[in-house]
Amino acid sequence: MKKRQFTEEQIALALHQAERTSVEDVTRHLVASQATFYRWKSKYGGLLPSEVKRLKLIQEENHKLKQLVADLSLDKKMLQDVLSKKG
């Protein structure tokens, strides 16, 4: 079975629509299961589409910063090893 991909904006819009109509109607329209809908709700519940886009940008920035910290920590460890061998 082919996995269908939804953007975060589509997910947020679907969650917003479910507040006005039933979950069954929204999932039927999206051709998604109710389990998928409730998984989305636990992850993105209460966010507007614009807020979801901002959340994605923040998560990407967080990933880059974590990578930077890991790289700097490795550099520090390598320098400490070099200094300990010289001393």
Short mmCIF file of C-alpha atoms in Angstrom, two decimals:
data_model
loop_
_atom_site.label_atom_id
_atom_site.label_comp_id
_atom_site.label_asym_id
_atom_site.label_seq_id
_atom_site.Cartn_x
_atom_site.Cartn_y
_atom_site.Cartn_z
CA MET A 1 0.00 0.00 0.00
CA LYS A 2 1.36 3.41 -0.99
CA LYS A 3 2.10 5.79 1.86
CA ARG A 4 0.50 9.17 1.35
CA GLN A 5 2.48 12.24 2.34
CA PHE A 6 0.82 15.30 3.82
CA THR A 7 2.49 18.62 4.48
CA GLU A 8 2.41 20.09 7.95
CA GLU A 9 0.12 22.85 6.69
CA GLN A 10 -2.34 20.27 5.33
CA ILE A 11 -2.27 18.44 8.66
CA ALA A 12 -2.90 21.62 10.64
CA LEU A 13 -5.74 22.55 8.31
CA ALA A 14 -7.28 19.08 8.74
CA LEU A 15 -7.06 19.40 12.52
CA HIS A 16 -8.68 22.82 12.33
CA GLN A 17 -11.47 21.46 10.10
CA ALA A 18 -12.13 18.63 12.55
CA GLU A 19 -13.07 21.21 15.18
CA ARG A 20 -15.97 22.29 12.96
CA THR A 21 -16.96 18.88 11.54
CA SER A 22 -16.51 15.29 12.59
CA VAL A 23 -13.22 13.42 12.54
CA GLU A 24 -14.80 10.80 10.30
CA ASP A 25 -15.62 13.39 7.63
CA VAL A 26 -12.12 14.85 7.67
CA THR A 27 -10.37 11.47 7.51
CA ARG A 28 -12.69 10.28 4.74
CA HIS A 29 -11.95 13.43 2.73
CA LEU A 30 -8.18 13.04 3.22
CA VAL A 31 -8.24 9.27 2.71
CA ALA A 32 -6.40 8.80 6.01
CA SER A 33 -7.17 6.58 8.97
CA GLN A 34 -8.50 7.88 12.26
CA ALA A 35 -5.37 6.55 13.97
CA THR A 36 -3.29 8.77 11.70
CA PHE A 37 -5.52 11.73 12.52
CA TYR A 38 -5.13 11.24 16.27
CA ARG A 39 -1.35 10.84 15.87
CA TRP A 40 -1.33 14.18 14.07
CA LYS A 41 -3.49 15.66 16.80
CA SER A 42 -1.04 14.58 19.51
CA LYS A 43 1.86 16.13 17.58
CA TYR A 44 0.30 19.28 16.11
CA GLY A 45 -2.84 19.74 18.22
CA GLY A 46 -3.91 23.35 18.66
CA LEU A 47 -1.47 24.83 16.14
CA LEU A 48 -2.50 26.97 13.21
CA PRO A 49 -0.94 26.31 9.78
CA SER A 50 1.36 29.34 10.13
CA GLU A 51 2.49 28.12 13.55
CA VAL A 52 3.25 24.67 12.13
CA LYS A 53 5.52 26.26 9.53
CA ARG A 54 7.31 28.18 12.29
CA LEU A 55 7.62 24.99 14.36
CA LYS A 56 9.25 23.24 11.41
CA LEU A 57 11.75 26.08 10.98
CA ILE A 58 12.59 26.01 14.68
CA GLN A 59 13.09 22.24 14.58
CA GLU A 60 15.45 22.57 11.61
CA GLU A 61 17.41 25.32 13.38
CA ASN A 62 17.58 23.18 16.52
CA HIS A 63 18.97 20.27 14.50
CA LYS A 64 21.66 22.51 12.98
CA LEU A 65 22.62 23.87 16.41
CA LYS A 66 22.86 20.37 17.89
CA GLN A 67 25.14 19.36 15.01
CA LEU A 68 27.30 22.43 15.62
CA VAL A 69 27.59 21.62 19.33
CA ALA A 70 28.56 18.04 18.51
CA ASP A 71 31.24 19.21 16.07
CA LEU A 72 32.66 21.70 18.57
CA SER A 73 32.66 19.12 21.34
CA LEU A 74 34.60 16.73 19.12
CA ASP A 75 37.11 19.48 18.27
CA LYS A 76 37.53 20.26 21.97
CA LYS A 77 38.10 16.61 22.81
CA MET A 78 40.69 16.24 20.04
CA LEU A 79 42.57 19.36 21.25
CA GLN A 80 42.52 18.10 24.84
CA ASP A 81 43.98 14.79 23.68
CA VAL A 82 46.78 16.56 21.78
CA LEU A 83 47.59 18.75 24.79
CA SER A 84 47.62 15.81 27.20
CA LYS A 85 50.10 13.92 24.98
CA LYS A 86 52.45 16.91 24.79
CA GLY A 87 52.46 17.45 28.54
#
